[in-house]
Amino acid sequence: MKTRIFAKRSLQVALSLAFIAFAPQTHAMDLFAAYEQALSHDPNSLAANDALRAGREKAIQGDALLRPQVSLQASVDRMNTHSSADSSAQVPSDGSGTVRQGGLVLTQPLYDKGATTGKQQLHDQSTLAQFEFGQTRQDLILRVAQAYFGVVAAEERLRVVGAEKAALRQQRDRAQARFEVGQGKVTDLQESQARLDSVESREIVAQSDLEWQRSRFSEIVGASPEHIDQLAPLFTARLPQPDNLNTWQSTAEAQNYSIKSKQTELDIATVDIDRYRASGRPTLALVARYGAQGQTGSLAPWIAPSNGRSGSVGVQLNIPFDSGGGISSRERESVARKSLAEQLLAATQRDVRLQVQEQFLAVRSGVSRIAALEQALASARTALASTTLGRDVGNRTQLDVLDAQQRVFAGELDLVQARLDYLMARLKLDAASGQLNEESVRSTQAWFASR
């Protein structure tokens, strides 16, 4: 009997361990994991990868413009000849046959200003693709962070509304019990019920908002946000480092991807002018040829040898004279496009300076705002405790308690939103200064805690 009981218990333990081992594990998804997931899911990110690969080929194409070009040339011709002049008996006056010839031609540019400027322009286009890729990665980080923070805020809003609902239901039940025994007022009961009805409608809105935020997160990241990290209980907001606006703006002037892209576009437009101006210049190239020629038939040897080979090395000069005015028109167009690029660069630099200032001030004010809201929340909780005690001893009313509770719950939501706004401002400041990267995402994770 004992043996059966022991065996049965052993089987139960084994099944329990197997269930634990093979049960799906749910881990909270942190911000960096969400970003990594989005890299392989977001269409904009995947398109940026393709654009970068295509852009890198531009540099290879540019290098090829000044490298040797080798071509194979071959032909087969059917020829018939007739000569009316007197000829010796050894040379026939009529002939026919098939002429075959082929050879290799190698061309090495020695002087080609157009090819040189073309190479520079293609390299600039490759560099532009890299800057656009960096900008796309920064945009993805910001979009993932916004979606992540949106879910965190929506979950916190639903939690606070639920806690407020439970507190109001408790106050309503207390007011009803006191009214039924003749110790309370009907107005207290009605006020409690009215506020409970109001918070229930807010709960429906909060639940709908949470579903929308989760759907938005899933579309961007490609994963369910059912288990994501929440803000850490101990949240310490810090001033931007360095705490100097001019330093941040100087960094942005040198590193911001939008400024880099516009500067590169200006470089491309400048080289474009040189390229069209170089179109009217002479070109000089080294040309080497090696070929073979033969015939089958009765053609004269000076028309086509029966079996001959030849080779040559020389230089080829090409001097263009007139293109019908097309090159001059393209040059004038490129001059106008350069002026356009200069204005767009200046506008981008102005916008970036303002963006840096906006986010820098948002981070600095966020530190003060969070500290003020933390103090306000602590005061609201103290006031709630005092008001509740005052109601119990008859100095305060039920309405006072409800108002104090509402201030506490509103303070909790304001504090959560202020903390998320602060974190978003930090990421946007890094993006505006061209420093937003994976390390920025990891450092932001320090303000979150796993469930």
Short mmCIF file of C-alpha atoms in Angstrom, two decimals:
data_model
loop_
_atom_site.label_atom_id
_atom_site.label_comp_id
_atom_site.label_asym_id
_atom_site.label_seq_id
_atom_site.Cartn_x
_atom_site.Cartn_y
_atom_site.Cartn_z
CA MET A 1 0.00 0.00 0.00
CA LYS A 2 2.77 2.44 0.96
CA THR A 3 4.57 1.53 -2.24
CA ARG A 4 1.50 2.48 -4.32
CA ILE A 5 1.11 5.79 -2.48
CA PHE A 6 4.78 6.61 -2.98
CA ALA A 7 4.61 5.73 -6.68
CA LYS A 8 1.48 7.83 -7.12
CA ARG A 9 3.07 10.83 -5.46
CA SER A 10 6.23 10.39 -7.50
CA LEU A 11 4.17 10.42 -10.68
CA GLN A 12 2.36 13.59 -9.60
CA VAL A 13 5.66 15.33 -8.85
CA ALA A 14 7.10 14.27 -12.20
CA LEU A 15 4.04 15.54 -14.07
CA SER A 16 4.20 18.84 -12.18
CA LEU A 17 7.87 19.31 -13.02
CA ALA A 18 7.20 18.46 -16.66
CA PHE A 19 4.36 20.99 -16.79
CA ILE A 20 6.60 23.68 -15.34
CA ALA A 21 9.41 22.85 -17.74
CA PHE A 22 7.27 22.94 -20.87
CA ALA A 23 4.79 25.64 -19.90
CA PRO A 24 5.22 28.87 -21.88
CA GLN A 25 7.20 31.41 -19.92
CA THR A 26 5.93 35.00 -19.91
CA HIS A 27 8.60 37.58 -19.41
CA ALA A 28 8.12 41.29 -19.36
CA MET A 29 9.31 42.94 -22.57
CA ASP A 30 11.66 45.84 -21.93
CA LEU A 31 12.15 48.82 -24.22
CA PHE A 32 15.32 47.48 -25.85
CA ALA A 33 13.70 44.11 -26.61
CA ALA A 34 10.80 45.96 -28.22
CA TYR A 35 13.24 47.93 -30.37
CA GLU A 36 15.09 44.78 -31.45
CA GLN A 37 11.80 43.13 -32.35
CA ALA A 38 10.75 46.15 -34.40
CA LEU A 39 14.00 46.03 -36.40
CA SER A 40 12.91 42.79 -38.03
CA HIS A 41 9.24 43.70 -38.34
CA ASP A 42 8.79 47.38 -39.15
CA PRO A 43 8.50 47.94 -42.95
CA ASN A 44 10.25 51.31 -42.75
CA SER A 45 13.22 49.69 -41.03
CA LEU A 46 13.39 46.84 -43.54
CA ALA A 47 13.14 49.32 -46.41
CA ALA A 48 16.00 51.34 -44.88
CA ASN A 49 18.18 48.22 -44.91
CA ASP A 50 17.54 47.77 -48.63
CA ALA A 51 18.16 51.47 -49.30
CA LEU A 52 21.49 51.27 -47.46
CA ARG A 53 22.61 48.26 -49.48
CA ALA A 54 21.66 50.03 -52.69
CA GLY A 55 23.45 53.20 -51.58
CA ARG A 56 26.68 51.35 -50.86
CA GLU A 57 26.74 50.19 -54.48
CA LYS A 58 26.98 53.84 -55.58
CA ALA A 59 30.53 54.09 -54.23
CA ILE A 60 31.54 50.96 -56.14
CA GLN A 61 30.02 52.38 -59.31
CA GLY A 62 31.96 55.60 -58.79
CA ASP A 63 35.27 53.79 -58.44
CA ALA A 64 34.56 51.88 -61.65
CA LEU A 65 34.47 55.10 -63.69
CA LEU A 66 38.26 55.50 -63.46
CA ARG A 67 39.22 51.85 -63.69
CA PRO A 68 40.20 49.97 -66.88
CA GLN A 69 37.35 48.90 -69.12
CA VAL A 70 37.79 45.69 -71.13
CA SER A 71 35.53 44.65 -73.98
CA LEU A 72 35.44 41.78 -76.46
CA GLN A 73 34.61 42.64 -80.06
CA ALA A 74 33.83 40.07 -82.76
CA SER A 75 32.20 40.09 -86.19
CA VAL A 76 31.43 37.75 -89.10
CA ASP A 77 30.91 39.27 -92.57
CA ARG A 78 30.03 37.73 -95.94
CA MET A 79 31.85 39.59 -98.74
CA ASN A 80 31.72 39.56 -102.51
CA THR A 81 34.31 41.57 -104.50
CA HIS A 82 34.61 42.48 -108.18
CA SER A 83 37.35 44.52 -109.81
CA SER A 84 37.08 45.95 -113.33
CA ALA A 85 40.74 46.97 -113.44
CA ASP A 86 43.38 44.87 -115.15
CA SER A 87 44.99 42.42 -112.80
CA SER A 88 47.66 39.83 -113.01
CA ALA A 89 46.86 36.21 -113.43
CA GLN A 90 47.91 35.44 -109.89
CA VAL A 91 45.28 37.74 -108.39
CA PRO A 92 41.64 37.02 -109.20
CA SER A 93 39.47 40.00 -110.15
CA ASP A 94 36.40 38.48 -108.49
CA GLY A 95 36.15 36.89 -105.12
CA SER A 96 33.80 35.91 -102.31
CA GLY A 97 34.15 34.57 -98.83
CA THR A 98 33.40 34.91 -95.13
CA VAL A 99 35.53 37.22 -93.01
CA ARG A 100 35.86 36.55 -89.27
CA GLN A 101 37.54 38.92 -86.86
CA GLY A 102 37.64 39.42 -83.12
CA GLY A 103 39.72 41.03 -80.43
CA LEU A 104 40.03 42.53 -76.99
CA VAL A 105 40.02 46.28 -76.32
CA LEU A 106 41.27 47.76 -73.05
CA THR A 107 40.56 51.42 -72.25
CA GLN A 108 42.11 53.19 -69.27
CA PRO A 109 41.07 56.85 -68.68
CA LEU A 110 44.11 59.08 -68.31
CA TYR A 111 42.35 62.41 -68.08
CA ASP A 112 38.56 62.59 -67.74
CA LYS A 113 37.27 65.39 -65.54
CA GLY A 114 33.71 64.26 -66.05
CA ALA A 115 34.49 60.77 -64.76
CA THR A 116 36.37 62.21 -61.78
CA THR A 117 33.46 64.43 -60.75
CA GLY A 118 31.06 61.56 -61.42
CA LYS A 119 33.02 59.37 -59.04
CA GLN A 120 32.85 62.04 -56.33
CA GLN A 121 29.13 62.47 -56.84
CA LEU A 122 28.43 58.75 -56.56
CA HIS A 123 30.49 58.55 -53.37
CA ASP A 124 28.46 61.45 -51.96
CA GLN A 125 25.25 59.62 -52.85
CA SER A 126 26.54 56.56 -50.99
CA THR A 127 27.29 58.73 -47.95
CA LEU A 128 23.81 60.26 -48.18
CA ALA A 129 22.29 56.76 -48.05
CA GLN A 130 24.18 56.07 -44.82
CA PHE A 131 22.91 59.29 -43.21
CA GLU A 132 19.35 58.55 -44.28
CA PHE A 133 19.69 55.07 -42.79
CA GLY A 134 20.86 56.56 -39.48
CA GLN A 135 17.89 58.95 -39.49
CA THR A 136 15.50 56.06 -40.12
CA ARG A 137 16.96 54.12 -37.18
CA GLN A 138 16.49 57.13 -34.91
CA ASP A 139 12.91 57.55 -36.11
CA LEU A 140 12.25 53.88 -35.33
CA ILE A 141 13.59 54.27 -31.78
CA LEU A 142 11.30 57.25 -31.21
CA ARG A 143 8.26 55.47 -32.66
CA VAL A 144 8.90 52.36 -30.56
CA ALA A 145 9.39 54.50 -27.44
CA GLN A 146 6.18 56.42 -28.09
CA ALA A 147 4.25 53.18 -28.56
CA TYR A 148 5.87 51.62 -25.47
CA PHE A 149 5.23 54.66 -23.30
CA GLY A 150 1.69 54.85 -24.64
CA VAL A 151 0.94 51.35 -23.40
CA VAL A 152 2.58 52.09 -20.03
CA ALA A 153 0.50 55.25 -19.61
CA ALA A 154 -2.72 53.51 -20.69
CA GLU A 155 -2.16 50.60 -18.30
CA GLU A 156 -1.42 53.00 -15.45
CA ARG A 157 -4.49 55.05 -16.29
CA LEU A 158 -6.68 51.95 -16.20
CA ARG A 159 -5.09 50.84 -12.92
CA VAL A 160 -5.66 54.22 -11.29
CA VAL A 161 -9.25 54.39 -12.56
CA GLY A 162 -9.82 50.89 -11.19
CA ALA A 163 -8.37 51.88 -7.81
CA GLU A 164 -10.52 55.01 -7.77
CA LYS A 165 -13.57 52.93 -8.65
CA ALA A 166 -12.87 50.53 -5.79
CA ALA A 167 -12.36 53.41 -3.36
CA LEU A 168 -15.58 55.11 -4.49
CA ARG A 169 -17.53 51.88 -4.21
CA GLN A 170 -16.23 51.51 -0.68
CA GLN A 171 -17.24 55.09 0.12
CA ARG A 172 -20.65 54.54 -1.47
CA ASP A 173 -21.22 51.38 0.57
CA ARG A 174 -20.15 53.18 3.74
CA ALA A 175 -22.46 56.11 3.01
CA GLN A 176 -25.34 53.72 2.29
CA ALA A 177 -24.76 51.80 5.53
CA ARG A 178 -24.65 55.01 7.56
CA PHE A 179 -27.79 56.27 5.84
CA GLU A 180 -29.67 53.04 6.52
CA VAL A 181 -28.97 53.27 10.27
CA GLY A 182 -29.84 56.96 10.34
CA GLN A 183 -26.31 58.29 10.88
CA GLY A 184 -25.64 59.60 7.35
CA LYS A 185 -27.12 61.99 4.88
CA VAL A 186 -28.82 61.04 1.66
CA THR A 187 -26.73 63.68 -0.14
CA ASP A 188 -23.54 61.82 0.82
CA LEU A 189 -24.97 58.63 -0.65
CA GLN A 190 -26.09 60.38 -3.83
CA GLU A 191 -22.75 62.16 -4.29
CA SER A 192 -20.83 58.90 -3.83
CA GLN A 193 -23.08 57.12 -6.33
CA ALA A 194 -22.76 59.94 -8.87
CA ARG A 195 -18.99 59.88 -8.70
CA LEU A 196 -18.97 56.09 -8.94
CA ASP A 197 -21.08 56.26 -12.10
CA SER A 198 -18.70 58.86 -13.53
CA VAL A 199 -15.58 56.82 -12.86
CA GLU A 200 -17.21 53.73 -14.39
CA SER A 201 -17.67 55.63 -17.64
CA ARG A 202 -14.04 56.75 -17.46
CA GLU A 203 -13.03 53.14 -16.96
CA ILE A 204 -14.67 52.22 -20.26
CA VAL A 205 -12.75 54.98 -22.01
CA ALA A 206 -9.50 53.91 -20.34
CA GLN A 207 -10.03 50.30 -21.42
CA SER A 208 -10.69 51.38 -25.00
CA ASP A 209 -7.57 53.56 -25.00
CA LEU A 210 -5.48 50.68 -23.68
CA GLU A 211 -6.69 48.40 -26.46
CA TRP A 212 -5.82 51.04 -29.05
CA GLN A 213 -2.36 51.61 -27.57
CA ARG A 214 -1.71 47.88 -27.56
CA SER A 215 -2.79 47.58 -31.19
CA ARG A 216 -0.50 50.46 -32.12
CA PHE A 217 2.38 48.79 -30.28
CA SER A 218 1.75 45.46 -32.04
CA GLU A 219 1.70 47.10 -35.47
CA ILE A 220 5.03 48.86 -34.91
CA VAL A 221 6.89 46.22 -32.91
CA GLY A 222 5.29 43.04 -34.17
CA ALA A 223 4.80 41.57 -30.69
CA SER A 224 2.08 41.58 -28.08
CA PRO A 225 2.46 44.20 -25.30
CA GLU A 226 0.66 42.09 -22.72
CA HIS A 227 3.77 41.93 -20.53
CA ILE A 228 5.90 45.07 -20.62
CA ASP A 229 7.96 46.74 -17.94
CA GLN A 230 6.47 49.48 -15.80
CA LEU A 231 8.07 52.62 -14.41
CA ALA A 232 10.37 51.91 -11.47
CA PRO A 233 9.02 52.94 -8.03
CA LEU A 234 12.22 54.90 -7.36
CA PHE A 235 12.38 57.32 -10.26
CA THR A 236 15.20 59.85 -10.19
CA ALA A 237 15.05 62.47 -12.93
CA ARG A 238 18.39 63.98 -13.92
CA LEU A 239 19.36 67.14 -15.71
CA PRO A 240 20.81 66.81 -19.22
CA GLN A 241 24.54 66.27 -19.35
CA PRO A 242 26.15 68.59 -20.16
CA ASP A 243 23.70 71.10 -18.74
CA ASN A 244 24.53 73.67 -21.41
CA LEU A 245 22.30 74.50 -24.36
CA ASN A 246 25.08 75.85 -26.57
CA THR A 247 27.04 72.61 -26.23
CA TRP A 248 24.03 70.56 -27.28
CA GLN A 249 23.38 72.84 -30.27
CA SER A 250 27.01 72.65 -31.36
CA THR A 251 26.87 68.87 -31.17
CA ALA A 252 23.71 68.89 -33.26
CA GLU A 253 25.35 71.08 -35.91
CA ALA A 254 28.03 68.41 -36.34
CA GLN A 255 26.08 65.18 -35.80
CA ASN A 256 22.39 65.67 -36.59
CA TYR A 257 21.46 63.34 -39.45
CA SER A 258 19.10 65.81 -41.11
CA ILE A 259 21.86 68.42 -41.25
CA LYS A 260 24.35 65.85 -42.53
CA SER A 261 21.92 64.78 -45.25
CA LYS A 262 21.26 68.34 -46.38
CA GLN A 263 24.99 69.12 -46.37
CA THR A 264 25.63 66.05 -48.51
CA GLU A 265 22.86 67.06 -50.89
CA LEU A 266 24.59 70.45 -51.20
CA ASP A 267 27.88 68.68 -51.95
CA ILE A 268 26.17 66.60 -54.64
CA ALA A 269 24.67 69.74 -56.20
CA THR A 270 28.08 71.44 -56.16
CA VAL A 271 29.77 68.50 -57.85
CA ASP A 272 26.92 68.40 -60.35
CA ILE A 273 27.95 71.85 -61.59
CA ASP A 274 31.52 70.68 -62.06
CA ARG A 275 30.30 67.57 -63.87
CA TYR A 276 28.42 69.53 -66.51
CA ARG A 277 31.22 72.04 -66.89
CA ALA A 278 33.61 69.13 -67.44
CA SER A 279 31.40 67.74 -70.19
CA GLY A 280 32.95 70.20 -72.66
CA ARG A 281 36.54 69.35 -71.75
CA PRO A 282 38.79 67.01 -73.75
CA THR A 283 39.31 63.47 -72.53
CA LEU A 284 42.43 61.36 -72.91
CA ALA A 285 42.53 57.57 -72.59
CA LEU A 286 45.01 54.76 -73.07
CA VAL A 287 43.67 52.22 -75.58
CA ALA A 288 45.19 48.78 -76.15
CA ARG A 289 43.90 46.35 -78.77
CA TYR A 290 44.70 42.76 -79.68
CA GLY A 291 42.82 40.90 -82.41
CA ALA A 292 42.80 38.18 -85.00
CA GLN A 293 41.30 38.03 -88.50
CA GLY A 294 40.73 35.26 -91.00
CA GLN A 295 38.69 34.29 -94.05
CA THR A 296 37.27 31.32 -95.86
CA GLY A 297 36.83 31.81 -99.60
CA SER A 298 38.65 33.48 -102.48
CA LEU A 299 38.98 37.04 -101.22
CA ALA A 300 42.13 38.95 -102.01
CA PRO A 301 44.66 38.96 -99.15
CA TRP A 302 44.70 42.74 -98.92
CA ILE A 303 40.92 42.65 -98.31
CA ALA A 304 41.05 39.98 -95.63
CA PRO A 305 44.09 37.87 -94.76
CA SER A 306 43.57 34.19 -94.47
CA ASN A 307 45.01 34.18 -90.95
CA GLY A 308 46.36 37.33 -89.31
CA ARG A 309 46.86 38.77 -85.84
CA SER A 310 47.58 42.30 -84.71
CA GLY A 311 48.08 44.33 -81.54
CA SER A 312 48.34 48.03 -80.79
CA VAL A 313 48.75 50.41 -77.85
CA GLY A 314 48.07 54.12 -78.06
CA VAL A 315 46.23 57.10 -76.66
CA GLN A 316 42.88 58.41 -77.74
CA LEU A 317 41.93 62.10 -77.55
CA ASN A 318 38.33 63.21 -77.66
CA ILE A 319 37.46 66.90 -77.97
CA PRO A 320 33.72 67.72 -77.84
CA PHE A 321 32.60 70.85 -79.69
CA ASP A 322 28.86 71.34 -79.49
CA SER A 323 25.94 69.59 -77.75
CA GLY A 324 23.11 71.75 -79.06
CA GLY A 325 22.98 73.83 -75.88
CA GLY A 326 21.89 70.92 -73.70
CA ILE A 327 24.99 70.89 -71.49
CA SER A 328 24.82 74.63 -70.87
CA SER A 329 21.18 74.30 -69.85
CA ARG A 330 21.97 71.47 -67.43
CA GLU A 331 24.76 73.56 -65.93
CA ARG A 332 22.37 76.45 -65.29
CA GLU A 333 19.90 74.00 -63.78
CA SER A 334 22.56 72.60 -61.45
CA VAL A 335 23.49 76.12 -60.32
CA ALA A 336 19.86 76.75 -59.36
CA ARG A 337 19.68 73.40 -57.55
CA LYS A 338 22.80 74.26 -55.58
CA SER A 339 21.18 77.50 -54.41
CA LEU A 340 18.10 75.49 -53.43
CA ALA A 341 20.24 73.04 -51.46
CA GLU A 342 21.93 75.92 -49.63
CA GLN A 343 18.59 77.34 -48.52
CA LEU A 344 17.29 73.94 -47.43
CA LEU A 345 20.46 73.38 -45.40
CA ALA A 346 20.07 76.75 -43.68
CA ALA A 347 16.41 75.99 -42.88
CA THR A 348 17.30 72.57 -41.49
CA GLN A 349 20.04 74.02 -39.29
CA ARG A 350 17.57 76.56 -37.91
CA ASP A 351 14.92 73.90 -37.24
CA VAL A 352 17.44 71.62 -35.53
CA ARG A 353 18.64 74.41 -33.25
CA LEU A 354 15.04 75.04 -32.20
CA GLN A 355 14.39 71.33 -31.71
CA VAL A 356 17.44 70.99 -29.49
CA GLN A 357 16.37 74.01 -27.45
CA GLU A 358 12.82 72.71 -27.10
CA GLN A 359 13.86 69.25 -25.90
CA PHE A 360 16.66 70.60 -23.73
CA LEU A 361 14.20 72.84 -21.90
CA ALA A 362 11.68 69.98 -21.76
CA VAL A 363 14.22 67.78 -19.96
CA ARG A 364 15.22 70.52 -17.55
CA SER A 365 11.64 71.53 -16.79
CA GLY A 366 10.70 67.86 -16.57
CA VAL A 367 13.05 67.42 -13.62
CA SER A 368 11.39 70.29 -11.74
CA ARG A 369 7.92 69.17 -12.79
CA ILE A 370 8.45 65.63 -11.53
CA ALA A 371 9.80 66.89 -8.19
CA ALA A 372 6.83 69.22 -7.81
CA LEU A 373 4.30 66.51 -8.66
CA GLU A 374 5.94 64.05 -6.26
CA GLN A 375 5.63 66.61 -3.49
CA ALA A 376 2.05 67.41 -4.51
CA LEU A 377 1.13 63.71 -4.48
CA ALA A 378 2.65 63.24 -1.04
CA SER A 379 0.72 66.25 0.21
CA ALA A 380 -2.50 64.98 -1.37
CA ARG A 381 -2.11 61.61 0.35
CA THR A 382 -1.49 63.32 3.68
CA ALA A 383 -4.52 65.53 3.11
CA LEU A 384 -6.64 62.46 2.30
CA ALA A 385 -5.63 60.78 5.54
CA SER A 386 -6.39 63.95 7.51
CA THR A 387 -9.72 64.48 5.73
CA THR A 388 -10.76 60.88 6.32
CA LEU A 389 -9.93 61.21 10.02
CA GLY A 390 -11.79 64.52 10.17
CA ARG A 391 -14.86 62.93 8.62
CA ASP A 392 -14.76 60.11 11.14
CA VAL A 393 -14.73 62.57 14.05
CA GLY A 394 -17.33 64.83 12.46
CA ASN A 395 -15.15 67.76 11.34
CA ARG A 396 -15.23 67.02 7.59
CA THR A 397 -17.89 65.75 5.24
CA GLN A 398 -18.11 62.79 2.90
CA LEU A 399 -17.82 65.18 -0.03
CA ASP A 400 -14.49 66.43 1.34
CA VAL A 401 -13.18 62.88 1.43
CA LEU A 402 -14.28 62.24 -2.16
CA ASP A 403 -12.55 65.40 -3.33
CA ALA A 404 -9.38 64.44 -1.48
CA GLN A 405 -9.42 60.98 -3.04
CA GLN A 406 -9.86 62.42 -6.50
CA ARG A 407 -6.86 64.71 -6.00
CA VAL A 408 -4.72 61.72 -5.02
CA PHE A 409 -5.68 59.68 -8.08
CA ALA A 410 -5.28 62.67 -10.39
CA GLY A 411 -1.85 63.32 -8.86
CA GLU A 412 -0.78 59.73 -9.54
CA LEU A 413 -1.74 60.00 -13.21
CA ASP A 414 -0.08 63.39 -13.59
CA LEU A 415 3.13 62.04 -12.10
CA VAL A 416 3.22 59.01 -14.40
CA GLN A 417 2.61 61.17 -17.45
CA ALA A 418 5.28 63.67 -16.35
CA ARG A 419 7.83 60.89 -15.98
CA LEU A 420 7.04 59.46 -19.41
CA ASP A 421 7.18 62.95 -20.96
CA TYR A 422 10.58 63.44 -19.34
CA LEU A 423 11.93 60.18 -20.78
CA MET A 424 10.55 61.01 -24.22
CA ALA A 425 12.17 64.44 -24.08
CA ARG A 426 15.53 62.82 -23.28
CA LEU A 427 15.26 60.55 -26.32
CA LYS A 428 14.20 63.42 -28.57
CA LEU A 429 17.10 65.54 -27.30
CA ASP A 430 19.50 62.73 -28.20
CA ALA A 431 17.84 62.43 -31.62
CA ALA A 432 18.04 66.17 -32.33
CA SER A 433 21.73 66.19 -31.43
CA GLY A 434 22.43 63.09 -33.53
CA GLN A 435 23.28 60.90 -30.52
CA LEU A 436 20.22 58.65 -30.31
CA ASN A 437 21.35 55.03 -30.60
CA GLU A 438 20.96 51.65 -28.97
CA GLU A 439 22.90 52.80 -25.91
CA SER A 440 20.30 55.54 -25.42
CA VAL A 441 17.60 52.87 -25.38
CA ARG A 442 19.50 50.79 -22.83
CA SER A 443 20.06 53.78 -20.55
CA THR A 444 16.35 54.65 -20.70
CA GLN A 445 15.60 51.14 -19.47
CA ALA A 446 17.12 52.09 -16.08
CA TRP A 447 13.91 54.02 -15.27
CA PHE A 448 11.79 50.87 -15.67
CA ALA A 449 11.38 47.78 -13.55
CA SER A 450 10.19 44.29 -14.48
CA ARG A 451 6.91 43.11 -13.12
#
